[in-house]
CSV table of N, CA and C in Angstrom, one decimal:
chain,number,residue,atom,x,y,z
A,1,UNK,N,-25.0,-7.3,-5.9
A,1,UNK,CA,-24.5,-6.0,-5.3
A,1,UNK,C,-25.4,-4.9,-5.8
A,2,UNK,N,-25.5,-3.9,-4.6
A,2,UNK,CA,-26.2,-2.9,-5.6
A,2,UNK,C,-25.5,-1.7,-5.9
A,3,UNK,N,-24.3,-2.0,-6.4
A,3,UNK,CA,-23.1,-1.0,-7.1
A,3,UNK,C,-22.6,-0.1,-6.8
A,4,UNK,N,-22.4,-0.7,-5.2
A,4,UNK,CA,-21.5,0.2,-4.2
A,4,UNK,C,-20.1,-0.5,-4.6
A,5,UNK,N,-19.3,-0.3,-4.3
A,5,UNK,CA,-17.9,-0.4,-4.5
A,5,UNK,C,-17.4,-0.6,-3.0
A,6,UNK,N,-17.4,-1.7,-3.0
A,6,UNK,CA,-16.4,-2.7,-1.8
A,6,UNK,C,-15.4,-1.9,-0.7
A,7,UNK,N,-15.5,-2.2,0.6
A,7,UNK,CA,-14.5,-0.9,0.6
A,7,UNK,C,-13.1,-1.6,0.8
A,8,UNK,N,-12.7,-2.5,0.3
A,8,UNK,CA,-11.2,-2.8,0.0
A,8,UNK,C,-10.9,-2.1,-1.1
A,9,UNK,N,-11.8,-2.2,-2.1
A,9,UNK,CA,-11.4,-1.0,-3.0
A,9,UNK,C,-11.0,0.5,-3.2
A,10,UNK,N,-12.3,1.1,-2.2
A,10,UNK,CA,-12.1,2.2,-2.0
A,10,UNK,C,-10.9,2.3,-1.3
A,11,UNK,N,-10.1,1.5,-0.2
A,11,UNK,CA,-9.0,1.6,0.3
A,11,UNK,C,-7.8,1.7,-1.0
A,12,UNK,N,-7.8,0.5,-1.3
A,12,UNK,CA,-6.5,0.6,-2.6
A,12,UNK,C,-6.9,1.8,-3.5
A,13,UNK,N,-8.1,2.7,-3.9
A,13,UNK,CA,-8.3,3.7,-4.5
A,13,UNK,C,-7.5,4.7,-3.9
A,14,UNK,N,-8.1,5.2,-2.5
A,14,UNK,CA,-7.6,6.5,-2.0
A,14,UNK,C,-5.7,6.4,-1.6
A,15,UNK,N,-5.2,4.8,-1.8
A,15,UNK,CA,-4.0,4.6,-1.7
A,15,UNK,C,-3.0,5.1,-3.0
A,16,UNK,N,-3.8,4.5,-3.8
A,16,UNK,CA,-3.3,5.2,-5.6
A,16,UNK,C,-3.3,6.4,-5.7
A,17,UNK,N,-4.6,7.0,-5.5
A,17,UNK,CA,-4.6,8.5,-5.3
A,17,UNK,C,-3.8,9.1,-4.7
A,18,UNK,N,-3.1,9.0,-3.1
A,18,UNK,CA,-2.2,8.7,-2.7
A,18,UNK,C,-1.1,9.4,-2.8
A,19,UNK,N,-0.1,8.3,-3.6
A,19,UNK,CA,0.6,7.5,-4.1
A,19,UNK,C,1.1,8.5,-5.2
A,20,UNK,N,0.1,8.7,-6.0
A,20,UNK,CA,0.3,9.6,-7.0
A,20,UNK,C,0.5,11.0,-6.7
A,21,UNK,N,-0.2,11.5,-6.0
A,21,UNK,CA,0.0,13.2,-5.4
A,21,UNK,C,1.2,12.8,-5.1
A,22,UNK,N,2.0,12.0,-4.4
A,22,UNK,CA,3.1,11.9,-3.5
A,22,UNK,C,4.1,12.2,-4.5
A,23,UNK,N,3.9,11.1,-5.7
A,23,UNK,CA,4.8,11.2,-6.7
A,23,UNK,C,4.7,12.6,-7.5
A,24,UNK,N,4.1,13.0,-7.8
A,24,UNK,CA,3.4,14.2,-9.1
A,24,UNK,C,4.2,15.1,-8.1
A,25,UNK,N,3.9,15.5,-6.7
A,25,UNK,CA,4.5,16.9,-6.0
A,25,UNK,C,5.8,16.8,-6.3
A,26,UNK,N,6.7,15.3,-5.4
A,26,UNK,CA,7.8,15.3,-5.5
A,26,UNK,C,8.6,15.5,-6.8
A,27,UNK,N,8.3,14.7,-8.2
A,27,UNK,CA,8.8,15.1,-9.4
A,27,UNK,C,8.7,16.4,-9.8
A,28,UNK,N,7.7,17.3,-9.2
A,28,UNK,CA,8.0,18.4,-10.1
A,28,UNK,C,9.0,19.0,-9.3
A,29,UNK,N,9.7,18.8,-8.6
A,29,UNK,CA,10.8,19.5,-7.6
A,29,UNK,C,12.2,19.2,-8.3
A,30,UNK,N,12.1,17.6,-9.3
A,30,UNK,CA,13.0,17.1,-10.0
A,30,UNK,C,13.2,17.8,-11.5
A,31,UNK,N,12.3,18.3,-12.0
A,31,UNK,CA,11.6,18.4,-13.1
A,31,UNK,C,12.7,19.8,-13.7
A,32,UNK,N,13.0,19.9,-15.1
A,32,UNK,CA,13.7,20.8,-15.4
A,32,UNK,C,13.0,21.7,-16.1
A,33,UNK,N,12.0,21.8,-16.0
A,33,UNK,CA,10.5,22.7,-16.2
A,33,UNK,C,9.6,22.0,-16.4
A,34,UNK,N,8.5,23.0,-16.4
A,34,UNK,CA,6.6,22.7,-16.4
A,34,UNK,C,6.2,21.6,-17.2
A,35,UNK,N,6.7,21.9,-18.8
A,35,UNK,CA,6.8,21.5,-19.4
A,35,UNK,C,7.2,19.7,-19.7
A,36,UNK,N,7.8,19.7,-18.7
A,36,UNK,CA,8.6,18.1,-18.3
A,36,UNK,C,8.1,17.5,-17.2
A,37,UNK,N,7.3,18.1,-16.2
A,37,UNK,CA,6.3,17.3,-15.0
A,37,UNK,C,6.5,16.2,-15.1
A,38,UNK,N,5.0,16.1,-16.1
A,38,UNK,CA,4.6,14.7,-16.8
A,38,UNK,C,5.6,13.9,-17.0
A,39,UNK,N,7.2,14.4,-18.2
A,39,UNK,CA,7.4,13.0,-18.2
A,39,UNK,C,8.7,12.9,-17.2
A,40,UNK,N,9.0,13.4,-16.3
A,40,UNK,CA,9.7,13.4,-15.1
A,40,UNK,C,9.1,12.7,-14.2
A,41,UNK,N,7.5,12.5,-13.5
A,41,UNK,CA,6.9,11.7,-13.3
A,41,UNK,C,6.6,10.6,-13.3
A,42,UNK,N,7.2,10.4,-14.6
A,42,UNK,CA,6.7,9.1,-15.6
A,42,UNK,C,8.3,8.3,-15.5
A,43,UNK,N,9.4,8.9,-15.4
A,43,UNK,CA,10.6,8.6,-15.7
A,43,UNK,C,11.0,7.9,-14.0
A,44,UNK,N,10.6,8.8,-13.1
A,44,UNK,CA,11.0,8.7,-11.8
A,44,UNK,C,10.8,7.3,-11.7
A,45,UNK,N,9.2,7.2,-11.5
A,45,UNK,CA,8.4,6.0,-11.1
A,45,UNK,C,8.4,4.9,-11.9
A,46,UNK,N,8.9,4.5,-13.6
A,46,UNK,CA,9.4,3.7,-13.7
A,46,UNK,C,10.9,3.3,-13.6
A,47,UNK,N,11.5,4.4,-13.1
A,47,UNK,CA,13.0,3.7,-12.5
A,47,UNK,C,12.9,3.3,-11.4
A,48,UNK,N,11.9,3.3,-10.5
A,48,UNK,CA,11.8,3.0,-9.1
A,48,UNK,C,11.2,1.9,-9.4
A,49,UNK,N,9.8,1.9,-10.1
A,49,UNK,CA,9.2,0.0,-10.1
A,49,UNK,C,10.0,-1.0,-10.7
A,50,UNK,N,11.1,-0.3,-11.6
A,50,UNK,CA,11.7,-1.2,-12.1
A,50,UNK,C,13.2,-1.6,-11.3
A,51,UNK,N,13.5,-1.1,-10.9
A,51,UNK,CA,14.3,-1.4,-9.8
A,51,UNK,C,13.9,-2.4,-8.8
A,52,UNK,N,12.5,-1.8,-8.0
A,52,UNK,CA,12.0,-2.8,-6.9
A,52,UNK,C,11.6,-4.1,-7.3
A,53,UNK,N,11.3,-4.3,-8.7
A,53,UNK,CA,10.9,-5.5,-9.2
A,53,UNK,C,12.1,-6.7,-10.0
A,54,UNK,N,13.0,-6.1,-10.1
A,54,UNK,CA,14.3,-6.7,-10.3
A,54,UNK,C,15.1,-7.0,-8.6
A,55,UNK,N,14.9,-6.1,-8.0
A,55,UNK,CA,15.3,-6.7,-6.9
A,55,UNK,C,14.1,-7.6,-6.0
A,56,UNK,N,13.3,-7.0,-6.0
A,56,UNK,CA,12.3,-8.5,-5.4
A,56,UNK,C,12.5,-9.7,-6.5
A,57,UNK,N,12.6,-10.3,-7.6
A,57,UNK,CA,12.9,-11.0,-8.1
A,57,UNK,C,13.6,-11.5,-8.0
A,58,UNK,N,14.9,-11.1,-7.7
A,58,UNK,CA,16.3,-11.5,-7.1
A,58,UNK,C,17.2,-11.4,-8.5
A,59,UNK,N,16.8,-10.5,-9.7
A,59,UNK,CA,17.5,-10.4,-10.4
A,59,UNK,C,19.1,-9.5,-10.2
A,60,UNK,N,19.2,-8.8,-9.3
A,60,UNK,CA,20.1,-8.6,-8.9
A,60,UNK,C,21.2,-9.3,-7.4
A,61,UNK,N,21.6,-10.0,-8.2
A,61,UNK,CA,22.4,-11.0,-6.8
A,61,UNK,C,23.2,-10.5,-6.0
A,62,UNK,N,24.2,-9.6,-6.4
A,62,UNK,CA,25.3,-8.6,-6.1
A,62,UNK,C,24.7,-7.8,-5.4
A,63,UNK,N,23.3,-7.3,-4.9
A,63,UNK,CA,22.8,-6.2,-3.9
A,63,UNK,C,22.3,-7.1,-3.3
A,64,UNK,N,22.3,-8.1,-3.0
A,64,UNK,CA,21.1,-8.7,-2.3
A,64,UNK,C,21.4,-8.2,-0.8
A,65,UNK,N,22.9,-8.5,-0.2
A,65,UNK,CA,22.9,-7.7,1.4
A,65,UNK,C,23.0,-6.3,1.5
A,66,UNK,N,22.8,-5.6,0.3
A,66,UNK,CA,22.8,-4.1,0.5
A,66,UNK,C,21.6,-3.6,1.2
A,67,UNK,N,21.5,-2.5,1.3
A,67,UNK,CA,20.3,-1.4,1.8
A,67,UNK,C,19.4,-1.6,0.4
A,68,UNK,N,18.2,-2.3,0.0
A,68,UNK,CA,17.7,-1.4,-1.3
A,68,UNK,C,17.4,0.0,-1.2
A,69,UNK,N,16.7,0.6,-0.1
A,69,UNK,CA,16.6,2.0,0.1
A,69,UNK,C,17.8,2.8,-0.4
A,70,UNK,N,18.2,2.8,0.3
A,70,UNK,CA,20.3,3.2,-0.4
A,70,UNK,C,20.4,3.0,-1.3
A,71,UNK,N,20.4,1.9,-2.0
A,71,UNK,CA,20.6,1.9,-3.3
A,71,UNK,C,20.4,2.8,-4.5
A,72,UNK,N,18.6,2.2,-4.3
A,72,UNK,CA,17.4,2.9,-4.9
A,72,UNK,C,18.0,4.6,-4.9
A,73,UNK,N,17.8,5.2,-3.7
A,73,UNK,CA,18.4,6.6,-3.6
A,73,UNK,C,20.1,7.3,-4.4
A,74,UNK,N,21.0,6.4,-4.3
A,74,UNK,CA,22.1,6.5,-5.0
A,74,UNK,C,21.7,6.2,-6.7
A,75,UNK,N,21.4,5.4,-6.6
A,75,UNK,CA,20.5,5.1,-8.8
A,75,UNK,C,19.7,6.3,-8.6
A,76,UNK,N,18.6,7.1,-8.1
A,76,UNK,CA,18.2,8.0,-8.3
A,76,UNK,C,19.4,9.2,-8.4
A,77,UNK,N,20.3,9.4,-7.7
A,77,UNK,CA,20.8,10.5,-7.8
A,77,UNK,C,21.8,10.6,-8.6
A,78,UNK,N,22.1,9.4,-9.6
A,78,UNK,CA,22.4,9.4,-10.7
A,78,UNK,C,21.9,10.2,-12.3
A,79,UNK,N,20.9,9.8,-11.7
A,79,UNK,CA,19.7,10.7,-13.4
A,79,UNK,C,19.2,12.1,-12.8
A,80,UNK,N,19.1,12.2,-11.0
A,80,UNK,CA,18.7,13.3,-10.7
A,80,UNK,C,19.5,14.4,-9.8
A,81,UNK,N,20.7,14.2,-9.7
A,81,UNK,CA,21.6,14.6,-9.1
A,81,UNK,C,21.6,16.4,-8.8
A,82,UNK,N,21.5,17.1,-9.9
A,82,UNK,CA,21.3,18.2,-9.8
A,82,UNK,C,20.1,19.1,-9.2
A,83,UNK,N,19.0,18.0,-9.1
A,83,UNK,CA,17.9,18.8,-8.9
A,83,UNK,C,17.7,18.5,-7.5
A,84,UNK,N,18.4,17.6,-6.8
A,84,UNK,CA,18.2,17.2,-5.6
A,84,UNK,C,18.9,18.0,-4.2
């Protein structure tokens, strides 16, 4: 190679990048100041991966014919209720 970077990569790159503006805008809307962005950002998105990864596992049985969207949204508006 002569140290170009693949463009499946640059795909999954500009997707992360993404991904993240998406997240970083919408948490600070959650955020109970400036000062909390970061870990408001940080909080959001591992209650979401962790959620979607317990349910694609099938560790939750009891949701399996639910909506996970719905769900996911209702557990969110549990920790973020006020700001939403």
């Amino acid at each position: 190679m002569n140290g170009a970077i693949p463009s499946s990569n640059l795909v999954t790159g500009k997707i992360r990048e993404r991904a993240a503006h998406v997240l970083a805008t919408s948490t600070r809307k959650l955020s109970p100041s400036p000062e909390h962005d970061r870990l408001t950002t940080i909080a959001a998105w591992s209650l979401a991966h962790c959620f979607a990864g317990l349910q694609l596992n099938g560790a939750l049985p009891e949701t399996a014919h639910e909506d996970p969207e719905a769900l996911a949204r209702n557990m969110i508006r549990l920790f973020f209720d006020d700001a939403l």
